[in-house]
CSV table of C-alpha atoms and ligand atoms in Angstrom, one decimal:
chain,number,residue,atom,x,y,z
A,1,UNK,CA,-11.7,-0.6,17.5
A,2,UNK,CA,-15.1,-0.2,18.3
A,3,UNK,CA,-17.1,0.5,14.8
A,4,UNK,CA,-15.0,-1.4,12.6
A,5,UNK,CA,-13.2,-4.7,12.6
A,6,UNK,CA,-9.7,-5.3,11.8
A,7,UNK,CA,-8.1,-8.6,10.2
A,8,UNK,CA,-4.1,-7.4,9.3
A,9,UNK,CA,-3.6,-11.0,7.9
A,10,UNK,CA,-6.6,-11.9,6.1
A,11,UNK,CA,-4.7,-13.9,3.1
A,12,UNK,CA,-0.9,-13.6,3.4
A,13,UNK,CA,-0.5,-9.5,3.1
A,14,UNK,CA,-4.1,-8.6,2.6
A,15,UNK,CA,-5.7,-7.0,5.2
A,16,UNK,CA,-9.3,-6.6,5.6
A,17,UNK,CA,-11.1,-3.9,7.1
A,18,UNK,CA,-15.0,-4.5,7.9
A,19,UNK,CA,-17.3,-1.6,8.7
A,20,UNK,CA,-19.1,-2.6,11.9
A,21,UNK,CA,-22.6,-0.6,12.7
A,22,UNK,CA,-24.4,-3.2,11.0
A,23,UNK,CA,-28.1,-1.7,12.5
A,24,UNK,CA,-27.6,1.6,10.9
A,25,UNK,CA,-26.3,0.4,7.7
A,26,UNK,CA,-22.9,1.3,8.3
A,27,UNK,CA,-23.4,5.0,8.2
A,28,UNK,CA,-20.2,7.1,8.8
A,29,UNK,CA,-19.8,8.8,12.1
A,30,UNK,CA,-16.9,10.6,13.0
A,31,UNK,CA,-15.7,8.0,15.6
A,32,UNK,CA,-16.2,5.0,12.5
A,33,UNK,CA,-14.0,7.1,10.4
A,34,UNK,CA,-11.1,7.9,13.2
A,35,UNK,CA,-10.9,4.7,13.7
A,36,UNK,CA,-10.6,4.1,9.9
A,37,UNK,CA,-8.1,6.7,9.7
A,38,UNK,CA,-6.0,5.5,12.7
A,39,UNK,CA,-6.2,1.4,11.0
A,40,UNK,CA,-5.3,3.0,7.8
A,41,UNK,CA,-2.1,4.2,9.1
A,42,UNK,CA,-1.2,1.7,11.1
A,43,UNK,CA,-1.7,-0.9,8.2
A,44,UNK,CA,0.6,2.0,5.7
A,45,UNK,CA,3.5,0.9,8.6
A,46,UNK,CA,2.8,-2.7,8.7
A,47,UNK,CA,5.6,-4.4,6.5
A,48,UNK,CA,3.5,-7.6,6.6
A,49,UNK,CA,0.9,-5.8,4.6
A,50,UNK,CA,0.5,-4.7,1.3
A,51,UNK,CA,-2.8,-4.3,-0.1
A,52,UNK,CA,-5.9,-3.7,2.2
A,53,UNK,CA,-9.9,-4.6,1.5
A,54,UNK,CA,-12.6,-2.3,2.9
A,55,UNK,CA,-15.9,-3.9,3.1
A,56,UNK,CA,-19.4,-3.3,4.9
A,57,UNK,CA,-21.9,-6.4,5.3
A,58,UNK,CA,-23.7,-7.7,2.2
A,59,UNK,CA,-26.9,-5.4,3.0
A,60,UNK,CA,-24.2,-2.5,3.1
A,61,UNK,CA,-21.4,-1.2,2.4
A,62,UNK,CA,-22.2,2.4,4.1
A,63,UNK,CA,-25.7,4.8,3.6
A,64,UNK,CA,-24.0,7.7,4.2
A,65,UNK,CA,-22.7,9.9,6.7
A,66,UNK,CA,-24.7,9.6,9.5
A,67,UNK,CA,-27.6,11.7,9.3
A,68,UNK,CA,-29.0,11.8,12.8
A,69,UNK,CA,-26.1,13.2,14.1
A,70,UNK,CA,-25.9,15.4,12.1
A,71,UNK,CA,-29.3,16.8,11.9
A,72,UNK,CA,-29.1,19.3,14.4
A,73,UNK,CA,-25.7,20.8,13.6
A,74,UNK,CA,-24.8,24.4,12.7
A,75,UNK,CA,-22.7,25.3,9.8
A,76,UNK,CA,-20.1,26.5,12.7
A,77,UNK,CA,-20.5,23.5,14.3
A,78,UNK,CA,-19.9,21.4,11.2
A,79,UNK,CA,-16.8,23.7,10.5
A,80,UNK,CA,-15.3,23.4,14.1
A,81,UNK,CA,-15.9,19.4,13.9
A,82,UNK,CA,-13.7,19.7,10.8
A,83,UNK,CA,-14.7,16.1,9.6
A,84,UNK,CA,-13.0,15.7,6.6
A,85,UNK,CA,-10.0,16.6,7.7
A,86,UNK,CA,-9.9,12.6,8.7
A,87,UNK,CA,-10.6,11.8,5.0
A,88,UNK,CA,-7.6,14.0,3.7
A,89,UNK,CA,-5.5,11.7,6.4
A,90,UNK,CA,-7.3,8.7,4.9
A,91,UNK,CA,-6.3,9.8,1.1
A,92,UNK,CA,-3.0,9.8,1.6
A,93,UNK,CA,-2.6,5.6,2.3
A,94,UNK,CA,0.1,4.7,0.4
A,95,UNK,CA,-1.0,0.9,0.3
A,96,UNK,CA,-3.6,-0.1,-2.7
A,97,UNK,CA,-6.6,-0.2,-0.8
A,98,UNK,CA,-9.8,-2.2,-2.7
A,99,UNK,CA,-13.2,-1.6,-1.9
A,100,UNK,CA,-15.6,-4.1,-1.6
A,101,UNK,CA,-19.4,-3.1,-2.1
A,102,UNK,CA,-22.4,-4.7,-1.6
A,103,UNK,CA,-25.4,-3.2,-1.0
A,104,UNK,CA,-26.0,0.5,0.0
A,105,UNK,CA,-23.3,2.5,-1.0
A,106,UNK,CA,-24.4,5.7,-0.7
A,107,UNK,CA,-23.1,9.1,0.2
A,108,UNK,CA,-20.7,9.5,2.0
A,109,UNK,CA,-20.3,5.4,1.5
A,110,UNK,CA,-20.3,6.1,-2.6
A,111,UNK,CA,-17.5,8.6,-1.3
A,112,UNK,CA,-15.4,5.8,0.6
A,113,UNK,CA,-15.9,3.2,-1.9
A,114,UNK,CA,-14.2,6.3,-4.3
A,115,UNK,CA,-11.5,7.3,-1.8
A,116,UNK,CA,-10.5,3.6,-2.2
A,117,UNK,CA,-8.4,3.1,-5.0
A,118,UNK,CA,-10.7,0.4,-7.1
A,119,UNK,CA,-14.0,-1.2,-6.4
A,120,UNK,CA,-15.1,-4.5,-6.7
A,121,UNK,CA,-18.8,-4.7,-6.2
A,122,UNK,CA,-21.3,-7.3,-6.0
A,123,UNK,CA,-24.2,-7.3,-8.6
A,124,UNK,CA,-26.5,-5.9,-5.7
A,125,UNK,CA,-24.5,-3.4,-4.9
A,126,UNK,CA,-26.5,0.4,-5.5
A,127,UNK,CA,-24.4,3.5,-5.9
A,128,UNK,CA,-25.8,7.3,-5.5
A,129,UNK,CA,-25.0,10.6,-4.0
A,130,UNK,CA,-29.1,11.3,-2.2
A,131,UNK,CA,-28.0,14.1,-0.3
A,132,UNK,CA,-29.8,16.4,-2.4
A,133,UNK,CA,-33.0,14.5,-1.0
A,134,UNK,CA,-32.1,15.6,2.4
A,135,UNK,CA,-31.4,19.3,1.6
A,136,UNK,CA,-27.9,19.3,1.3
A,137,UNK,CA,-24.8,18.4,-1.3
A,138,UNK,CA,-22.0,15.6,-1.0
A,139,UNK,CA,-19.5,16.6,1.2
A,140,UNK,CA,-16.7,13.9,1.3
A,141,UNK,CA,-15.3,14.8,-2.2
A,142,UNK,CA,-18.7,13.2,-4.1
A,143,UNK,CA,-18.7,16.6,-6.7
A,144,UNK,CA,-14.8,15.8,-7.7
A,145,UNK,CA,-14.7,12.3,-7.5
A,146,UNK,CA,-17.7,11.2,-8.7
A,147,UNK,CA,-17.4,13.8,-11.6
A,148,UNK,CA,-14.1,12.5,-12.4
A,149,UNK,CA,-15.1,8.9,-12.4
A,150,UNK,CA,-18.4,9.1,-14.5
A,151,UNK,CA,-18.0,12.1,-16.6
A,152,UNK,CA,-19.9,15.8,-16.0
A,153,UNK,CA,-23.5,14.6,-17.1
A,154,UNK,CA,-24.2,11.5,-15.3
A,155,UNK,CA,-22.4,13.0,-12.3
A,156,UNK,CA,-25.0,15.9,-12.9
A,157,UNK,CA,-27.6,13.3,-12.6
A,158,UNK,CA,-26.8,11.5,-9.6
A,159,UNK,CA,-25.8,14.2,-7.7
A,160,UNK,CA,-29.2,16.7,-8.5
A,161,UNK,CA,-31.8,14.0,-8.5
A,162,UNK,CA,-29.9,11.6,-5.6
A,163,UNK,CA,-31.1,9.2,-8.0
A,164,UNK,CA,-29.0,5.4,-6.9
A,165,UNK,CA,-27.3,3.9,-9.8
A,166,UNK,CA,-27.6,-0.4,-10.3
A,167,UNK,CA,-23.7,-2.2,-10.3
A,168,UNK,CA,-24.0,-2.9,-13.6
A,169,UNK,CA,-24.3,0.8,-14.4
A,170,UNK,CA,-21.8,1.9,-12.1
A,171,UNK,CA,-19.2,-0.5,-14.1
A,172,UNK,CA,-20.5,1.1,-17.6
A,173,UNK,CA,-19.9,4.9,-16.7
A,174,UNK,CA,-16.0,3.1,-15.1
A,175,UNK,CA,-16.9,3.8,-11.5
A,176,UNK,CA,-16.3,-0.2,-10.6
A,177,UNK,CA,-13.9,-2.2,-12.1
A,178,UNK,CA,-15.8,-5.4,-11.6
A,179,UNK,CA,-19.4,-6.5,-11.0
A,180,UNK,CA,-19.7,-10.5,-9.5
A,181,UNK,CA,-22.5,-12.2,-7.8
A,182,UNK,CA,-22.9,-11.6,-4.7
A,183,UNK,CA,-21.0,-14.9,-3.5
A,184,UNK,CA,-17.6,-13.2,-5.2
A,185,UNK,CA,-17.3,-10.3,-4.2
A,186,UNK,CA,-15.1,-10.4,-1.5
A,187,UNK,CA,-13.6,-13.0,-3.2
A,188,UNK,CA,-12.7,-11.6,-6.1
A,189,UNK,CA,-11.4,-8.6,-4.1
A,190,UNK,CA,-8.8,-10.8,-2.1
A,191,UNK,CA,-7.9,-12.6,-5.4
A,192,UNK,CA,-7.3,-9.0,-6.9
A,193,UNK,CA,-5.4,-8.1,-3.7
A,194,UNK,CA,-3.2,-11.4,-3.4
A,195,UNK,CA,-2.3,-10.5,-7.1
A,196,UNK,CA,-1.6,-7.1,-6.2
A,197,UNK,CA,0.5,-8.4,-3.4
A,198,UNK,CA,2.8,-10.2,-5.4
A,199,UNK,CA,4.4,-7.5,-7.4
A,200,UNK,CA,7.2,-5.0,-6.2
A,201,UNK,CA,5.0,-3.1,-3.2
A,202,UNK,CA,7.9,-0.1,-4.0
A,203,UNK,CA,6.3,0.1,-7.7
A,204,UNK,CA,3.2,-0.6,-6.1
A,205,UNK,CA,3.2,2.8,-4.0
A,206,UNK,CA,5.3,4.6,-6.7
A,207,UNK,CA,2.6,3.6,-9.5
A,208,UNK,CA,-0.4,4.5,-6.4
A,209,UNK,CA,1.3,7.8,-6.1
A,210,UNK,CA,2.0,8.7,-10.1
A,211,UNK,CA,-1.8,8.0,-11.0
A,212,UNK,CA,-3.1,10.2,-8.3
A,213,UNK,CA,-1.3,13.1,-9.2
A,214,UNK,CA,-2.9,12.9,-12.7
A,215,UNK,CA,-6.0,14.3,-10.9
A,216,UNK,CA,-4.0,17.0,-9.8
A,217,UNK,CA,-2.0,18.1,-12.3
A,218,UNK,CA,-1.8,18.9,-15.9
A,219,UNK,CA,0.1,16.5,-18.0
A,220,UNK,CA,3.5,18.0,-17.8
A,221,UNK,CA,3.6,17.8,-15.0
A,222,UNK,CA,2.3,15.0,-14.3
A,223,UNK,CA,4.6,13.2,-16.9
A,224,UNK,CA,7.8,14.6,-15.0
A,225,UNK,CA,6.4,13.2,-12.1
A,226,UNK,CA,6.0,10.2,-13.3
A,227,UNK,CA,9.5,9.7,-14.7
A,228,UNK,CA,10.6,11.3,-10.9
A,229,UNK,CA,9.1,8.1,-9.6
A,230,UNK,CA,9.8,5.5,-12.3
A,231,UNK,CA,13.7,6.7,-12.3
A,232,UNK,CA,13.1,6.0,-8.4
A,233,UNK,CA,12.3,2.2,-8.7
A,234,UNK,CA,15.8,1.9,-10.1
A,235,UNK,CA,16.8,2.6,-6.6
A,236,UNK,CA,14.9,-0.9,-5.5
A,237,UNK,CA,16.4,-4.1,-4.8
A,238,UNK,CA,13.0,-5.4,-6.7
A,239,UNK,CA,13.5,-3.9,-9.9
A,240,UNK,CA,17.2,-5.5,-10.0
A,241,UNK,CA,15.6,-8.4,-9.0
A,242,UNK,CA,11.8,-8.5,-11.3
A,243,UNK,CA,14.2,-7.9,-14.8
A,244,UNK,CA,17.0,-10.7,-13.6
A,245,UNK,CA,13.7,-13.0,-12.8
A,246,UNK,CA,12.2,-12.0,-16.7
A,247,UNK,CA,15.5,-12.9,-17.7
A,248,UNK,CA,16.2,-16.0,-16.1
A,249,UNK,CA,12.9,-17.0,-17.0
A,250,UNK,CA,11.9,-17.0,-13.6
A,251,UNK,CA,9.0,-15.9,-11.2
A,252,UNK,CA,10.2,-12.6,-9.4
A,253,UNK,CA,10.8,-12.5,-5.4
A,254,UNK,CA,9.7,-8.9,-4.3
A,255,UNK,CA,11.0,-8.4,-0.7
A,256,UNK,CA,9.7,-4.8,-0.4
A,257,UNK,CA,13.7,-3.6,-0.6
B,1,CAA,N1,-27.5,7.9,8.8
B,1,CAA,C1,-28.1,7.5,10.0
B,1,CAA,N2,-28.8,6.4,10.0
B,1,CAA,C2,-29.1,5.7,8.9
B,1,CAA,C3,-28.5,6.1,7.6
B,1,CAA,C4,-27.7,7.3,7.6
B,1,CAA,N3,-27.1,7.7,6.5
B,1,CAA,N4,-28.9,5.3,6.7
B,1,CAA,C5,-29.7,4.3,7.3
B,1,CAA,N5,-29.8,4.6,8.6
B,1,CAA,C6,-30.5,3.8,9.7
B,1,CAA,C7,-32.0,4.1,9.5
B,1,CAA,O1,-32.4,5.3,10.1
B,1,CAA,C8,-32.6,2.9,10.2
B,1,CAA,O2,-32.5,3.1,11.6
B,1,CAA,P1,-33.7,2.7,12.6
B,1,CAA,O3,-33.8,1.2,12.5
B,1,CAA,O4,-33.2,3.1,13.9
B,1,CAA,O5,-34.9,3.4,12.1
B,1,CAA,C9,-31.6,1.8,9.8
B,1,CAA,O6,-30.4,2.5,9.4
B,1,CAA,C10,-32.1,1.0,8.7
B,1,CAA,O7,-32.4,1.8,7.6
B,1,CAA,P2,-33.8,1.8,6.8
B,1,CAA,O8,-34.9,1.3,7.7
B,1,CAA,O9,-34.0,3.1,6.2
B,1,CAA,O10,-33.5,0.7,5.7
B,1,CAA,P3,-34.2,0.6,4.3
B,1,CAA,O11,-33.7,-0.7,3.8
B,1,CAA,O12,-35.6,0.8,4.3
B,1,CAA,O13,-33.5,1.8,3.4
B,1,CAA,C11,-31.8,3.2,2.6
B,1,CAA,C12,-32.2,1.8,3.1
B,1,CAA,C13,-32.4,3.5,1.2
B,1,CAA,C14,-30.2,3.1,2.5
B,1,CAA,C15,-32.2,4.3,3.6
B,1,CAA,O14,-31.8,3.9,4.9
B,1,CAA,C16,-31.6,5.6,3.3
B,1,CAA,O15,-32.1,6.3,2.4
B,1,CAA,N6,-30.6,6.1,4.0
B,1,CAA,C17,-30.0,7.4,3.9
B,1,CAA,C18,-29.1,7.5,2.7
B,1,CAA,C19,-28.5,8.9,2.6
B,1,CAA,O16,-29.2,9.9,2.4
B,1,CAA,N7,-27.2,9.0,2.6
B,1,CAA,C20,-26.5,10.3,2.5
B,1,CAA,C21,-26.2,10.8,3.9
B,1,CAA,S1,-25.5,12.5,3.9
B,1,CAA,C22,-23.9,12.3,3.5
B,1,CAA,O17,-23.4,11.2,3.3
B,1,CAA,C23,-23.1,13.6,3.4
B,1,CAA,C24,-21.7,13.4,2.9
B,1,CAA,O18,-21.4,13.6,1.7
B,1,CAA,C25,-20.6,13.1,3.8
């Protein structure tokens, strides 16, 4: 791995994933995000991993896709290099995955941080979709998940004036869960992580899977899938074992089984 930097055991079952083109401000080429993609899975296989943490540097998390190569691209040539197609991959980790943000994250960087599946940021952390300012519209799912995230009016806003939104701001309208000083963040990512790590990682991925489809679905659906998967942690070793351990009056052992 050449544009990011890979730790599988950065606390026990947390890994941490760094972006690693610290001069351009971590901007997105398609090499950065292969190798994202190809970590990604290999972490989803890992059974000493459970929850992952994507981060950028304190300056950045990521600007954006990376402009200057893609300034001189055709629409076919966009279309042939079929980016995205590396984000679908990366949307389908079945691990938790946590961003960390500080700085920049803008773009296709807001986008990341959004692919993740919660964000802790750091009260410097600035969050926008600018592509508008360079002639062009988020491409990395910005329009659906942003909109989604913030609501249809302040998504209308960032998106059509590229206008970056303050940490703080980003936690009102529910697109972070958590803004800490800068000192924290990562911190308070692992410490969200290691907690995450403790429970049942079937439930974990089973709960993961149930939320998502909400975006897809409408609620009947959505509700029988969610019984699918709740009947289906019956099947676990760790539910036997996390209502014993209530019942004992005990901490709970997940072993993953
Ligand atoms: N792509 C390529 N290079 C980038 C970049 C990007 N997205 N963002 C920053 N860089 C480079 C700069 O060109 C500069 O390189 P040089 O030193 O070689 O000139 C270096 O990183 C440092 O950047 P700045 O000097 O601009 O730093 P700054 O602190 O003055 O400004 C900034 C920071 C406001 C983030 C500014 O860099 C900026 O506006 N970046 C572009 C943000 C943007 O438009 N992102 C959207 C990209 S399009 C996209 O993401 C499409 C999609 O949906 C997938």
């Amino acid at each position: 791995m050449e544009l990011i930097k890979v730790t599988e055991q950065h606390e026990p079952q947390v890994a941490l994933i760094e972006l690693n083109r610290p001069k351009e401000l971590n901007a997105l080429n398609p090499q950065l995000m292969q190798e994202m993609r190809d970590a990604l899975m290999d972490l989803d296989k890992n059974e000493n991993v459970r929850v992952i943490v994507i981060t950028g540097n304190e300056k950045a998390f990521a600007a954006g896709a990376d402009i200057k190569q893609m300034s001189d691209k055709s629409a076919i040539d966009m279309l042939l290099l079929d980016q995205f197609s590396t984000w679908d991959q990366i949307r389908k980790t079945k691990k938790p995955i946590i961003a960390a943000v500080s700085g920049f994250a803008l773009g296709g960087g807001c986008e990341l941080a959004m692919t993740c599946d919660m964000i802790i940021a750091s009260e410097t952390a600035k969050f926008g979709q600018p592509e508008i300012k360079i002639g062009v519209i988020p491409g990395a799912g910005g329009t659906q998940r942003l909109t989604k995230a913030v609501g249809k009016a302040k998504a209308m806003e960032l998106i059509l004036t590229g206008r970056f939104i303050s940490a703080e701001e980003a936690h009102f309208y529910g697109l972070v869960n958590k803004v800490v000083p800068i000192e924290m963040y990562l911190k308070e990512a692992f410490q969200m992580a290691k907690e995450i790590a403790q429970m049942s990682p079937i439930a974990v991925q089973l709960g993961k899977e149930a939320i998502n489809r909400s975006f897809e679905t409408q609620l009947d659906e959505g509700l029988a899938f969610e019984r699918k998967n709740f009947y289906m942690t019956f099947a676990s070793e760790d539910q036997k074992e996390g209502m014993k351990a209530f019942i004992e009056k005990r901490a709970p052992v997940f072993k993953g089984k």
